[in-house]
Amino acid sequence: MQAAVILLPGLNRDRDMIAALTKITGQPPLTIWQTETTIPEDVDLIVVPGGFSYGDYLRCGAIAARMPVLQAVREKAARGVRVLGVCNGFQILVESGLLPGALMRNASLKFVCREVKLQVSNAATLFTSGYEAGQIIRCPVAHHDGNYVADAATLKALEDNDQVVFRYAEGTNPNGSINDIAGIINAEGNVLGMMPHPENLIENAHGGEDGRKLFEAALGLAAA
Amino acid sequence: MIKARVTVTLKNGVLDPQGKAIGGALSGLGFNGLRSVRQGKVFDIELEGSDRTAAESELKAMCDKLLANTVIEDYSIALL
């Protein structure tokens, strides 16, 4: 499967994401600059990485979400192509309307950079089929605005449809996110956004491989 | 030229940790009787032309498309 990484000014986790995808697939992903209006036909997985696009001006992800390439991502997503947004990428997907809700300043007002525990709340998605339902995995977080909020109706729909894919577990919620939400998927099941960084835990040199299965599943590489 | 001020505020019920921290700091400075502080944003915008009706609808579109995240924020537009 072909992966592509979206590039925007101010992102800084793009290199980590490219390195992770290269290690997992054996080939470097395509990179697509923000001004592009199309994404190649053969791309199966689009990744919006983390960082501080446009300096987080106005709101995190707000300006990035209005760049031409996001319209191309939207068109691909509507046709069922898999899209993964991590950290600022999650914020961008939320701002672009591809995922519901919003990500606000951490309740502590502090930037948090540490490891958390994640519960895989839904292991039946295209991204999490390599995990067991309810499994607790380790994952690093590094963000200032990861406090997920949504109105009551949106939250109920997310919970009723099993769209909450990852939750902070064992009291490790680092940001005050409602219902301990760390990652959500769209109703169609092909767009996942998450604050934690699975790309930073894919090999033993990282101290573990808990994030690797997410990419293997998303790329259709999961061992049978 | 038309001058406008757009004010963006958090919707009622949306938690505002920054406003809360600012409120805490004000209380610390001895401002008693503070009930709450909510933080918002102000945009001062100058537009070409003199058609105020057109300006208002243009500004509304700007708010809906970028200046406000209507999931969590409300906005108001004042032509000055």
PDB file of C-alpha atoms in Angstrom:
ATOM      1  CA  MET A   1       0.000   0.000   0.000  1.00  0.00           C
ATOM      2  CA  GLN A   2       1.156   3.522  -0.758  1.00  0.00           C
ATOM      3  CA  ALA A   3       1.306   6.049   2.071  1.00  0.00           C
ATOM      4  CA  ALA A   4       1.515   9.822   1.684  1.00  0.00           C
ATOM      5  CA  VAL A   5       2.447  12.411   4.307  1.00  0.00           C
ATOM      6  CA  ILE A   6       0.971  15.907   4.074  1.00  0.00           C
ATOM      7  CA  LEU A   7       3.471  18.722   4.632  1.00  0.00           C
ATOM      8  CA  LEU A   8       2.574  22.159   5.950  1.00  0.00           C
ATOM      9  CA  PRO A   9       4.791  24.938   7.287  1.00  0.00           C
ATOM     10  CA  GLY A  10       5.278  24.655  11.033  1.00  0.00           C
ATOM     11  CA  LEU A  11       4.808  20.908  11.292  1.00  0.00           C
ATOM     12  CA  ASN A  12       7.749  19.279  13.061  1.00  0.00           C
ATOM     13  CA  ARG A  13       6.753  15.638  13.439  1.00  0.00           C
ATOM     14  CA  ASP A  14       6.703  15.017   9.705  1.00  0.00           C
ATOM     15  CA  ARG A  15      10.206  13.548   9.759  1.00  0.00           C
ATOM     16  CA  ASP A  16       9.289  11.138  12.555  1.00  0.00           C
ATOM     17  CA  MET A  17       6.231  10.063  10.605  1.00  0.00           C
ATOM     18  CA  ILE A  18       8.191   9.611   7.378  1.00  0.00           C
ATOM     19  CA  ALA A  19      10.854   7.598   9.223  1.00  0.00           C
ATOM     20  CA  ALA A  20       8.228   5.377  10.853  1.00  0.00           C
ATOM     21  CA  LEU A  21       6.392   4.730   7.586  1.00  0.00           C
ATOM     22  CA  THR A  22       9.677   4.047   5.800  1.00  0.00           C
ATOM     23  CA  LYS A  23      10.705   1.512   8.420  1.00  0.00           C
ATOM     24  CA  ILE A  24       7.348  -0.205   8.431  1.00  0.00           C
ATOM     25  CA  THR A  25       6.731  -0.353   4.678  1.00  0.00           C
ATOM     26  CA  GLY A  26      10.331  -0.571   3.477  1.00  0.00           C
ATOM     27  CA  GLN A  27       9.896   2.455   1.222  1.00  0.00           C
ATOM     28  CA  PRO A  28       9.616   6.163   1.873  1.00  0.00           C
ATOM     29  CA  PRO A  29       6.084   7.588   1.712  1.00  0.00           C
ATOM     30  CA  LEU A  30       5.136  10.238  -0.804  1.00  0.00           C
ATOM     31  CA  THR A  31       5.217  13.749   0.592  1.00  0.00           C
ATOM     32  CA  ILE A  32       2.588  16.235  -0.499  1.00  0.00           C
ATOM     33  CA  TRP A  33       2.989  19.977   0.011  1.00  0.00           C
ATOM     34  CA  GLN A  34       0.105  22.127   1.196  1.00  0.00           C
ATOM     35  CA  THR A  35      -0.426  23.881  -2.129  1.00  0.00           C
ATOM     36  CA  GLU A  36      -1.095  20.663  -4.047  1.00  0.00           C
ATOM     37  CA  THR A  37      -4.684  20.286  -5.184  1.00  0.00           C
ATOM     38  CA  THR A  38      -4.575  16.593  -5.986  1.00  0.00           C
ATOM     39  CA  ILE A  39      -3.272  13.471  -4.299  1.00  0.00           C
ATOM     40  CA  PRO A  40      -2.052  10.631  -6.534  1.00  0.00           C
ATOM     41  CA  GLU A  41      -4.547   7.899  -7.353  1.00  0.00           C
ATOM     42  CA  ASP A  42      -2.483   5.091  -5.870  1.00  0.00           C
ATOM     43  CA  VAL A  43      -2.333   6.545  -2.346  1.00  0.00           C
ATOM     44  CA  ASP A  44      -4.108   4.282   0.159  1.00  0.00           C
ATOM     45  CA  LEU A  45      -3.166   6.015   3.405  1.00  0.00           C
ATOM     46  CA  ILE A  46      -2.858   9.766   3.907  1.00  0.00           C
ATOM     47  CA  VAL A  47      -1.141  10.904   7.105  1.00  0.00           C
ATOM     48  CA  VAL A  48      -1.351  14.416   8.537  1.00  0.00           C
ATOM     49  CA  PRO A  49       1.518  14.581  11.054  1.00  0.00           C
ATOM     50  CA  GLY A  50       2.028  16.642  14.173  1.00  0.00           C
ATOM     51  CA  GLY A  51       3.659  19.947  14.924  1.00  0.00           C
ATOM     52  CA  PHE A  52       2.549  23.553  15.000  1.00  0.00           C
ATOM     53  CA  SER A  53       1.232  24.339  11.533  1.00  0.00           C
ATOM     54  CA  TYR A  54       1.081  28.082  10.962  1.00  0.00           C
ATOM     55  CA  GLY A  55       2.390  28.592  14.477  1.00  0.00           C
ATOM     56  CA  ASP A  56      -0.991  27.517  15.886  1.00  0.00           C
ATOM     57  CA  TYR A  57      -2.169  31.044  15.025  1.00  0.00           C
ATOM     58  CA  LEU A  58      -5.896  31.729  15.413  1.00  0.00           C
ATOM     59  CA  ARG A  59      -6.628  28.157  16.624  1.00  0.00           C
ATOM     60  CA  CYS A  60      -4.535  24.992  16.374  1.00  0.00           C
ATOM     61  CA  GLY A  61      -4.898  23.595  12.874  1.00  0.00           C
ATOM     62  CA  ALA A  62      -7.313  26.311  11.763  1.00  0.00           C
ATOM     63  CA  ILE A  63      -5.221  27.849   9.003  1.00  0.00           C
ATOM     64  CA  ALA A  64      -3.772  24.542   7.807  1.00  0.00           C
ATOM     65  CA  ALA A  65      -7.299  23.176   7.468  1.00  0.00           C
ATOM     66  CA  ARG A  66      -8.058  25.889   4.884  1.00  0.00           C
ATOM     67  CA  MET A  67      -5.090  25.077   2.618  1.00  0.00           C
ATOM     68  CA  PRO A  68      -5.727  23.542  -0.824  1.00  0.00           C
ATOM     69  CA  VAL A  69      -4.283  20.149   0.050  1.00  0.00           C
ATOM     70  CA  LEU A  70      -6.925  19.671   2.737  1.00  0.00           C
ATOM     71  CA  GLN A  71      -9.631  19.939   0.106  1.00  0.00           C
ATOM     72  CA  ALA A  72      -7.830  17.153  -1.748  1.00  0.00           C
ATOM     73  CA  VAL A  73      -7.689  15.124   1.485  1.00  0.00           C
ATOM     74  CA  ARG A  74     -11.419  15.724   1.962  1.00  0.00           C
ATOM     75  CA  GLU A  75     -12.156  14.415  -1.534  1.00  0.00           C
ATOM     76  CA  LYS A  76     -10.021  11.326  -0.956  1.00  0.00           C
ATOM     77  CA  ALA A  77     -11.633  10.692   2.418  1.00  0.00           C
ATOM     78  CA  ALA A  78     -15.080  10.881   0.828  1.00  0.00           C
ATOM     79  CA  ARG A  79     -13.981   8.131  -1.539  1.00  0.00           C
ATOM     80  CA  GLY A  80     -12.934   5.890   1.335  1.00  0.00           C
ATOM     81  CA  VAL A  81      -9.172   6.468   1.349  1.00  0.00           C
ATOM     82  CA  ARG A  82      -7.727   6.033   4.832  1.00  0.00           C
ATOM     83  CA  VAL A  83      -6.684   9.213   6.599  1.00  0.00           C
ATOM     84  CA  LEU A  84      -4.728   9.387   9.862  1.00  0.00           C
ATOM     85  CA  GLY A  85      -4.190  12.645  11.732  1.00  0.00           C
ATOM     86  CA  VAL A  86      -1.786  12.668  14.677  1.00  0.00           C
ATOM     87  CA  CYS A  87      -1.571  15.521  17.198  1.00  0.00           C
ATOM     88  CA  ASN A  88      -1.635  18.713  15.116  1.00  0.00           C
ATOM     89  CA  GLY A  89      -2.886  16.438  12.334  1.00  0.00           C
ATOM     90  CA  PHE A  90      -5.876  15.543  14.532  1.00  0.00           C
ATOM     91  CA  GLN A  91      -6.457  19.236  15.209  1.00  0.00           C
ATOM     92  CA  ILE A  92      -6.321  19.915  11.459  1.00  0.00           C
ATOM     93  CA  LEU A  93      -8.829  17.138  10.690  1.00  0.00           C
ATOM     94  CA  VAL A  94     -11.196  18.493  13.323  1.00  0.00           C
ATOM     95  CA  GLU A  95     -10.837  22.053  11.997  1.00  0.00           C
ATOM     96  CA  SER A  96     -11.411  20.834   8.450  1.00  0.00           C
ATOM     97  CA  GLY A  97     -14.686  19.216   9.456  1.00  0.00           C
ATOM     98  CA  LEU A  98     -13.485  15.693   8.664  1.00  0.00           C
ATOM     99  CA  LEU A  99     -13.946  14.776  12.322  1.00  0.00           C
ATOM    100  CA  PRO A 100     -16.472  16.223  14.796  1.00  0.00           C
ATOM    101  CA  GLY A 101     -15.773  18.241  17.953  1.00  0.00           C
ATOM    102  CA  ALA A 102     -12.852  20.495  18.809  1.00  0.00           C
ATOM    103  CA  LEU A 103      -9.511  20.357  20.615  1.00  0.00           C
ATOM    104  CA  MET A 104      -8.957  23.000  23.239  1.00  0.00           C
ATOM    105  CA  ARG A 105      -6.175  24.087  25.567  1.00  0.00           C
ATOM    106  CA  ASN A 106      -5.163  21.391  28.076  1.00  0.00           C
ATOM    107  CA  ALA A 107      -7.101  21.757  31.316  1.00  0.00           C
ATOM    108  CA  SER A 108      -3.792  22.109  33.173  1.00  0.00           C
ATOM    109  CA  LEU A 109      -2.790  24.919  30.751  1.00  0.00           C
ATOM    110  CA  LYS A 110       0.567  23.133  30.519  1.00  0.00           C
ATOM    111  CA  PHE A 111       2.253  21.555  27.543  1.00  0.00           C
ATOM    112  CA  VAL A 112       2.453  17.834  28.307  1.00  0.00           C
ATOM    113  CA  CYS A 113       5.244  15.670  26.938  1.00  0.00           C
ATOM    114  CA  ARG A 114       5.243  12.203  28.418  1.00  0.00           C
ATOM    115  CA  GLU A 115       4.050   8.659  27.977  1.00  0.00           C
ATOM    116  CA  VAL A 116       0.421   7.742  28.624  1.00  0.00           C
ATOM    117  CA  LYS A 117      -1.580   4.533  28.664  1.00  0.00           C
ATOM    118  CA  LEU A 118      -4.209   4.143  25.982  1.00  0.00           C
ATOM    119  CA  GLN A 119      -7.132   1.790  26.046  1.00  0.00           C
ATOM    120  CA  VAL A 120      -8.129   0.510  22.620  1.00  0.00           C
ATOM    121  CA  SER A 121     -11.855   1.197  22.916  1.00  0.00           C
ATOM    122  CA  ASN A 122     -12.650  -0.018  19.423  1.00  0.00           C
ATOM    123  CA  ALA A 123     -10.400  -2.702  17.943  1.00  0.00           C
ATOM    124  CA  ALA A 124     -12.687  -3.282  14.963  1.00  0.00           C
ATOM    125  CA  THR A 125     -11.461  -0.349  12.869  1.00  0.00           C
ATOM    126  CA  LEU A 126      -9.176  -0.295   9.842  1.00  0.00           C
ATOM    127  CA  PHE A 127      -6.497   1.179  12.107  1.00  0.00           C
ATOM    128  CA  THR A 128      -6.825  -0.913  15.257  1.00  0.00           C
ATOM    129  CA  SER A 129      -7.518  -4.452  14.038  1.00  0.00           C
ATOM    130  CA  GLY A 130      -4.057  -5.458  15.267  1.00  0.00           C
ATOM    131  CA  TYR A 131      -5.032  -4.781  18.867  1.00  0.00           C
ATOM    132  CA  GLU A 132      -7.440  -6.547  21.215  1.00  0.00           C
ATOM    133  CA  ALA A 133     -10.570  -4.699  22.320  1.00  0.00           C
ATOM    134  CA  GLY A 134      -9.859  -3.123  25.677  1.00  0.00           C
ATOM    135  CA  GLN A 135      -6.113  -3.677  25.355  1.00  0.00           C
ATOM    136  CA  ILE A 136      -3.966  -1.123  27.137  1.00  0.00           C
ATOM    137  CA  ILE A 137      -1.016   0.154  25.110  1.00  0.00           C
ATOM    138  CA  ARG A 138       1.700   2.688  25.821  1.00  0.00           C
ATOM    139  CA  CYS A 139       2.016   5.805  23.701  1.00  0.00           C
ATOM    140  CA  PRO A 140       3.825   9.139  23.983  1.00  0.00           C
ATOM    141  CA  VAL A 141       1.947  12.448  23.934  1.00  0.00           C
ATOM    142  CA  ALA A 142       3.331  15.938  23.337  1.00  0.00           C
ATOM    143  CA  HIS A 143       0.774  18.697  23.055  1.00  0.00           C
ATOM    144  CA  HIS A 144      -0.675  21.863  24.518  1.00  0.00           C
ATOM    145  CA  ASP A 145      -4.156  21.613  23.015  1.00  0.00           C
ATOM    146  CA  GLY A 146      -5.460  18.082  23.293  1.00  0.00           C
ATOM    147  CA  ASN A 147      -8.524  18.671  25.409  1.00  0.00           C
ATOM    148  CA  TYR A 148     -11.257  17.126  23.265  1.00  0.00           C
ATOM    149  CA  VAL A 149     -14.677  18.724  23.546  1.00  0.00           C
ATOM    150  CA  ALA A 150     -17.940  18.122  21.753  1.00  0.00           C
ATOM    151  CA  ASP A 151     -21.549  19.024  22.436  1.00  0.00           C
ATOM    152  CA  ALA A 152     -23.726  16.453  24.197  1.00  0.00           C
ATOM    153  CA  ALA A 153     -25.409  15.218  21.005  1.00  0.00           C
ATOM    154  CA  THR A 154     -22.084  14.752  19.180  1.00  0.00           C
ATOM    155  CA  LEU A 155     -20.577  12.980  22.163  1.00  0.00           C
ATOM    156  CA  LYS A 156     -23.543  10.643  22.448  1.00  0.00           C
ATOM    157  CA  ALA A 157     -23.333   9.823  18.734  1.00  0.00           C
ATOM    158  CA  LEU A 158     -19.581   9.125  19.047  1.00  0.00           C
ATOM    159  CA  GLU A 159     -20.151   6.793  21.996  1.00  0.00           C
ATOM    160  CA  ASP A 160     -23.225   5.088  20.526  1.00  0.00           C
ATOM    161  CA  ASN A 161     -21.431   4.405  17.233  1.00  0.00           C
ATOM    162  CA  ASP A 162     -18.202   3.201  18.874  1.00  0.00           C
ATOM    163  CA  GLN A 163     -16.306   6.060  17.252  1.00  0.00           C
ATOM    164  CA  VAL A 164     -14.090   6.597  20.294  1.00  0.00           C
ATOM    165  CA  VAL A 165     -11.111   4.456  19.280  1.00  0.00           C
ATOM    166  CA  PHE A 166      -8.572   5.344  21.990  1.00  0.00           C
ATOM    167  CA  ARG A 167      -9.074   6.546  25.560  1.00  0.00           C
ATOM    168  CA  TYR A 168      -6.511   7.628  28.099  1.00  0.00           C
ATOM    169  CA  ALA A 169      -6.372   4.782  30.627  1.00  0.00           C
ATOM    170  CA  GLU A 170      -5.419   4.259  34.235  1.00  0.00           C
ATOM    171  CA  GLY A 171      -5.681   7.888  35.242  1.00  0.00           C
ATOM    172  CA  THR A 172      -3.246   9.109  32.594  1.00  0.00           C
ATOM    173  CA  ASN A 173      -5.584  11.642  30.914  1.00  0.00           C
ATOM    174  CA  PRO A 174      -3.041  14.425  30.312  1.00  0.00           C
ATOM    175  CA  ASN A 175      -5.368  17.175  29.110  1.00  0.00           C
ATOM    176  CA  GLY A 176      -8.847  16.984  30.636  1.00  0.00           C
ATOM    177  CA  SER A 177     -10.346  15.512  27.467  1.00  0.00           C
ATOM    178  CA  ILE A 178     -14.023  14.620  27.882  1.00  0.00           C
ATOM    179  CA  ASN A 179     -14.679  10.892  28.455  1.00  0.00           C
ATOM    180  CA  ASP A 180     -10.870  10.453  28.386  1.00  0.00           C
ATOM    181  CA  ILE A 181     -11.028  10.641  24.583  1.00  0.00           C
ATOM    182  CA  ALA A 182      -7.604  10.329  22.933  1.00  0.00           C
ATOM    183  CA  GLY A 183      -8.672   9.378  19.417  1.00  0.00           C
ATOM    184  CA  ILE A 184     -11.855   9.230  17.348  1.00  0.00           C
ATOM    185  CA  ILE A 185     -12.848   7.881  13.961  1.00  0.00           C
ATOM    186  CA  ASN A 186     -15.436   9.215  11.530  1.00  0.00           C
ATOM    187  CA  ALA A 187     -18.774   7.456  11.108  1.00  0.00           C
ATOM    188  CA  GLU A 188     -17.604   5.868   7.838  1.00  0.00           C
ATOM    189  CA  GLY A 189     -14.584   4.391   9.622  1.00  0.00           C
ATOM    190  CA  ASN A 190     -11.783   5.624   7.364  1.00  0.00           C
ATOM    191  CA  VAL A 191     -10.616   8.851   9.071  1.00  0.00           C
ATOM    192  CA  LEU A 192      -8.863   8.518  12.451  1.00  0.00           C
ATOM    193  CA  GLY A 193      -7.589  11.408  14.536  1.00  0.00           C
ATOM    194  CA  MET A 194      -5.564  10.970  17.718  1.00  0.00           C
ATOM    195  CA  MET A 195      -3.485  13.189  19.985  1.00  0.00           C
ATOM    196  CA  PRO A 196      -0.850  10.577  21.000  1.00  0.00           C
ATOM    197  CA  HIS A 197       2.091   9.785  18.718  1.00  0.00           C
ATOM    198  CA  PRO A 198       2.119   6.108  17.663  1.00  0.00           C
ATOM    199  CA  GLU A 199       4.950   6.894  15.223  1.00  0.00           C
ATOM    200  CA  ASN A 200       7.221   7.446  18.207  1.00  0.00           C
ATOM    201  CA  LEU A 201       6.831   3.911  19.545  1.00  0.00           C
ATOM    202  CA  ILE A 202       7.399   1.581  16.606  1.00  0.00           C
ATOM    203  CA  GLU A 203      10.744  -0.052  17.362  1.00  0.00           C
ATOM    204  CA  ASN A 204      12.732  -1.207  20.334  1.00  0.00           C
ATOM    205  CA  ALA A 205      15.038   1.780  20.047  1.00  0.00           C
ATOM    206  CA  HIS A 206      11.963   3.820  21.023  1.00  0.00           C
ATOM    207  CA  GLY A 207      11.516   1.662  24.103  1.00  0.00           C
ATOM    208  CA  GLY A 208       8.656  -0.331  22.633  1.00  0.00           C
ATOM    209  CA  GLU A 209       6.615  -1.180  19.571  1.00  0.00           C
ATOM    210  CA  ASP A 210       3.069  -0.524  20.761  1.00  0.00           C
ATOM    211  CA  GLY A 211       2.367   1.970  17.980  1.00  0.00           C
ATOM    212  CA  ARG A 212       3.564  -0.237  15.170  1.00  0.00           C
ATOM    213  CA  LYS A 213       0.397  -2.328  14.894  1.00  0.00           C
ATOM    214  CA  LEU A 214      -1.643   0.758  14.101  1.00  0.00           C
ATOM    215  CA  PHE A 215       0.386   1.433  10.970  1.00  0.00           C
ATOM    216  CA  GLU A 216       0.531  -2.238  10.010  1.00  0.00           C
ATOM    217  CA  ALA A 217      -3.257  -2.432  10.193  1.00  0.00           C
ATOM    218  CA  ALA A 218      -3.778   0.855   8.365  1.00  0.00           C
ATOM    219  CA  LEU A 219      -1.390  -0.259   5.628  1.00  0.00           C
ATOM    220  CA  GLY A 220      -2.849  -3.746   5.348  1.00  0.00           C
ATOM    221  CA  LEU A 221       0.433  -5.288   6.533  1.00  0.00           C
ATOM    222  CA  ALA A 222      -0.933  -6.999   9.627  1.00  0.00           C
ATOM    223  CA  ALA A 223       0.363 -10.537  10.029  1.00  0.00           C
ATOM    224  CA  ALA A 224      -2.371 -13.037   9.257  1.00  0.00           C
TER     225      ALA A 224
ATOM    226  CA  MET B   1     -13.472  52.040   3.469  1.00  0.00           C
ATOM    227  CA  ILE B   2     -15.501  50.195   6.078  1.00  0.00           C
ATOM    228  CA  LYS B   3     -14.118  49.368   9.508  1.00  0.00           C
ATOM    229  CA  ALA B   4     -15.497  46.466  11.459  1.00  0.00           C
ATOM    230  CA  ARG B   5     -14.857  44.716  14.716  1.00  0.00           C
ATOM    231  CA  VAL B   6     -15.487  40.998  14.965  1.00  0.00           C
ATOM    232  CA  THR B   7     -15.692  39.510  18.438  1.00  0.00           C
ATOM    233  CA  VAL B   8     -15.333  35.771  18.940  1.00  0.00           C
ATOM    234  CA  THR B   9     -16.269  34.253  22.273  1.00  0.00           C
ATOM    235  CA  LEU B  10     -16.565  30.732  23.616  1.00  0.00           C
ATOM    236  CA  LYS B  11     -20.084  29.369  23.643  1.00  0.00           C
ATOM    237  CA  ASN B  12     -21.795  29.088  27.000  1.00  0.00           C
ATOM    238  CA  GLY B  13     -20.982  25.793  28.627  1.00  0.00           C
ATOM    239  CA  VAL B  14     -17.619  25.344  26.858  1.00  0.00           C
ATOM    240  CA  LEU B  15     -14.934  25.152  29.512  1.00  0.00           C
ATOM    241  CA  ASP B  16     -12.378  27.943  29.297  1.00  0.00           C
ATOM    242  CA  PRO B  17      -9.248  26.949  31.229  1.00  0.00           C
ATOM    243  CA  GLN B  18      -7.442  30.117  30.137  1.00  0.00           C
ATOM    244  CA  GLY B  19     -10.250  32.353  31.368  1.00  0.00           C
ATOM    245  CA  LYS B  20     -10.233  30.420  34.617  1.00  0.00           C
ATOM    246  CA  ALA B  21      -6.497  30.933  35.075  1.00  0.00           C
ATOM    247  CA  ILE B  22      -6.858  34.652  34.332  1.00  0.00           C
ATOM    248  CA  GLY B  23      -9.686  34.848  36.863  1.00  0.00           C
ATOM    249  CA  GLY B  24      -7.464  33.144  39.426  1.00  0.00           C
ATOM    250  CA  ALA B  25      -4.701  35.661  38.778  1.00  0.00           C
ATOM    251  CA  LEU B  26      -7.120  38.594  39.125  1.00  0.00           C
ATOM    252  CA  SER B  27      -8.361  37.228  42.446  1.00  0.00           C
ATOM    253  CA  GLY B  28      -4.735  36.906  43.496  1.00  0.00           C
ATOM    254  CA  LEU B  29      -4.280  40.609  42.765  1.00  0.00           C
ATOM    255  CA  GLY B  30      -7.004  41.390  45.243  1.00  0.00           C
ATOM    256  CA  PHE B  31      -9.930  41.901  42.874  1.00  0.00           C
ATOM    257  CA  ASN B  32     -12.630  40.483  45.068  1.00  0.00           C
ATOM    258  CA  GLY B  33     -16.150  39.734  43.980  1.00  0.00           C
ATOM    259  CA  LEU B  34     -15.036  38.245  40.681  1.00  0.00           C
ATOM    260  CA  ARG B  35     -17.643  35.790  39.412  1.00  0.00           C
ATOM    261  CA  SER B  36     -16.002  34.592  36.206  1.00  0.00           C
ATOM    262  CA  VAL B  37     -13.688  35.511  33.346  1.00  0.00           C
ATOM    263  CA  ARG B  38     -14.119  34.241  29.798  1.00  0.00           C
ATOM    264  CA  GLN B  39     -11.399  34.851  27.238  1.00  0.00           C
ATOM    265  CA  GLY B  40     -12.230  35.719  23.639  1.00  0.00           C
ATOM    266  CA  LYS B  41     -10.711  37.246  20.517  1.00  0.00           C
ATOM    267  CA  VAL B  42     -11.191  40.552  18.732  1.00  0.00           C
ATOM    268  CA  PHE B  43     -10.456  41.152  15.032  1.00  0.00           C
ATOM    269  CA  ASP B  44     -10.360  44.690  13.671  1.00  0.00           C
ATOM    270  CA  ILE B  45     -10.952  44.454   9.951  1.00  0.00           C
ATOM    271  CA  GLU B  46     -10.877  47.102   7.229  1.00  0.00           C
ATOM    272  CA  LEU B  47     -12.706  46.449   3.991  1.00  0.00           C
ATOM    273  CA  GLU B  48     -12.596  48.201   0.641  1.00  0.00           C
ATOM    274  CA  GLY B  49     -15.756  49.932  -0.593  1.00  0.00           C
ATOM    275  CA  SER B  50     -18.746  51.489   1.118  1.00  0.00           C
ATOM    276  CA  ASP B  51     -21.552  48.937   0.755  1.00  0.00           C
ATOM    277  CA  ARG B  52     -22.315  48.107   4.364  1.00  0.00           C
ATOM    278  CA  THR B  53     -24.787  45.337   3.598  1.00  0.00           C
ATOM    279  CA  ALA B  54     -22.283  43.569   1.376  1.00  0.00           C
ATOM    280  CA  ALA B  55     -19.582  44.101   4.021  1.00  0.00           C
ATOM    281  CA  GLU B  56     -21.719  42.507   6.672  1.00  0.00           C
ATOM    282  CA  SER B  57     -22.387  39.385   4.637  1.00  0.00           C
ATOM    283  CA  GLU B  58     -18.706  39.198   3.678  1.00  0.00           C
ATOM    284  CA  LEU B  59     -17.709  39.402   7.341  1.00  0.00           C
ATOM    285  CA  LYS B  60     -20.244  36.753   8.274  1.00  0.00           C
ATOM    286  CA  ALA B  61     -18.739  34.439   5.662  1.00  0.00           C
ATOM    287  CA  MET B  62     -15.265  35.146   7.077  1.00  0.00           C
ATOM    288  CA  CYS B  63     -16.474  34.174  10.534  1.00  0.00           C
ATOM    289  CA  ASP B  64     -18.143  30.988   9.361  1.00  0.00           C
ATOM    290  CA  LYS B  65     -15.197  29.924   7.206  1.00  0.00           C
ATOM    291  CA  LEU B  66     -12.240  30.808   9.405  1.00  0.00           C
ATOM    292  CA  LEU B  67     -12.423  33.372  12.189  1.00  0.00           C
ATOM    293  CA  ALA B  68     -14.679  31.340  14.480  1.00  0.00           C
ATOM    294  CA  ASN B  69     -14.925  27.625  15.109  1.00  0.00           C
ATOM    295  CA  THR B  70     -18.679  27.446  15.455  1.00  0.00           C
ATOM    296  CA  VAL B  71     -18.392  24.104  17.239  1.00  0.00           C
ATOM    297  CA  ILE B  72     -17.140  25.930  20.314  1.00  0.00           C
ATOM    298  CA  GLU B  73     -17.387  29.654  19.534  1.00  0.00           C
ATOM    299  CA  ASP B  74     -19.964  32.368  18.844  1.00  0.00           C
ATOM    300  CA  TYR B  75     -19.207  35.589  17.012  1.00  0.00           C
ATOM    301  CA  SER B  76     -20.635  39.049  16.668  1.00  0.00           C
ATOM    302  CA  ILE B  77     -19.955  41.652  13.991  1.00  0.00           C
ATOM    303  CA  ALA B  78     -20.034  45.404  14.557  1.00  0.00           C
ATOM    304  CA  LEU B  79     -19.571  47.859  11.716  1.00  0.00           C
ATOM    305  CA  LEU B  80     -17.831  50.932  13.105  1.00  0.00           C
TER     306      LEU B  80
END
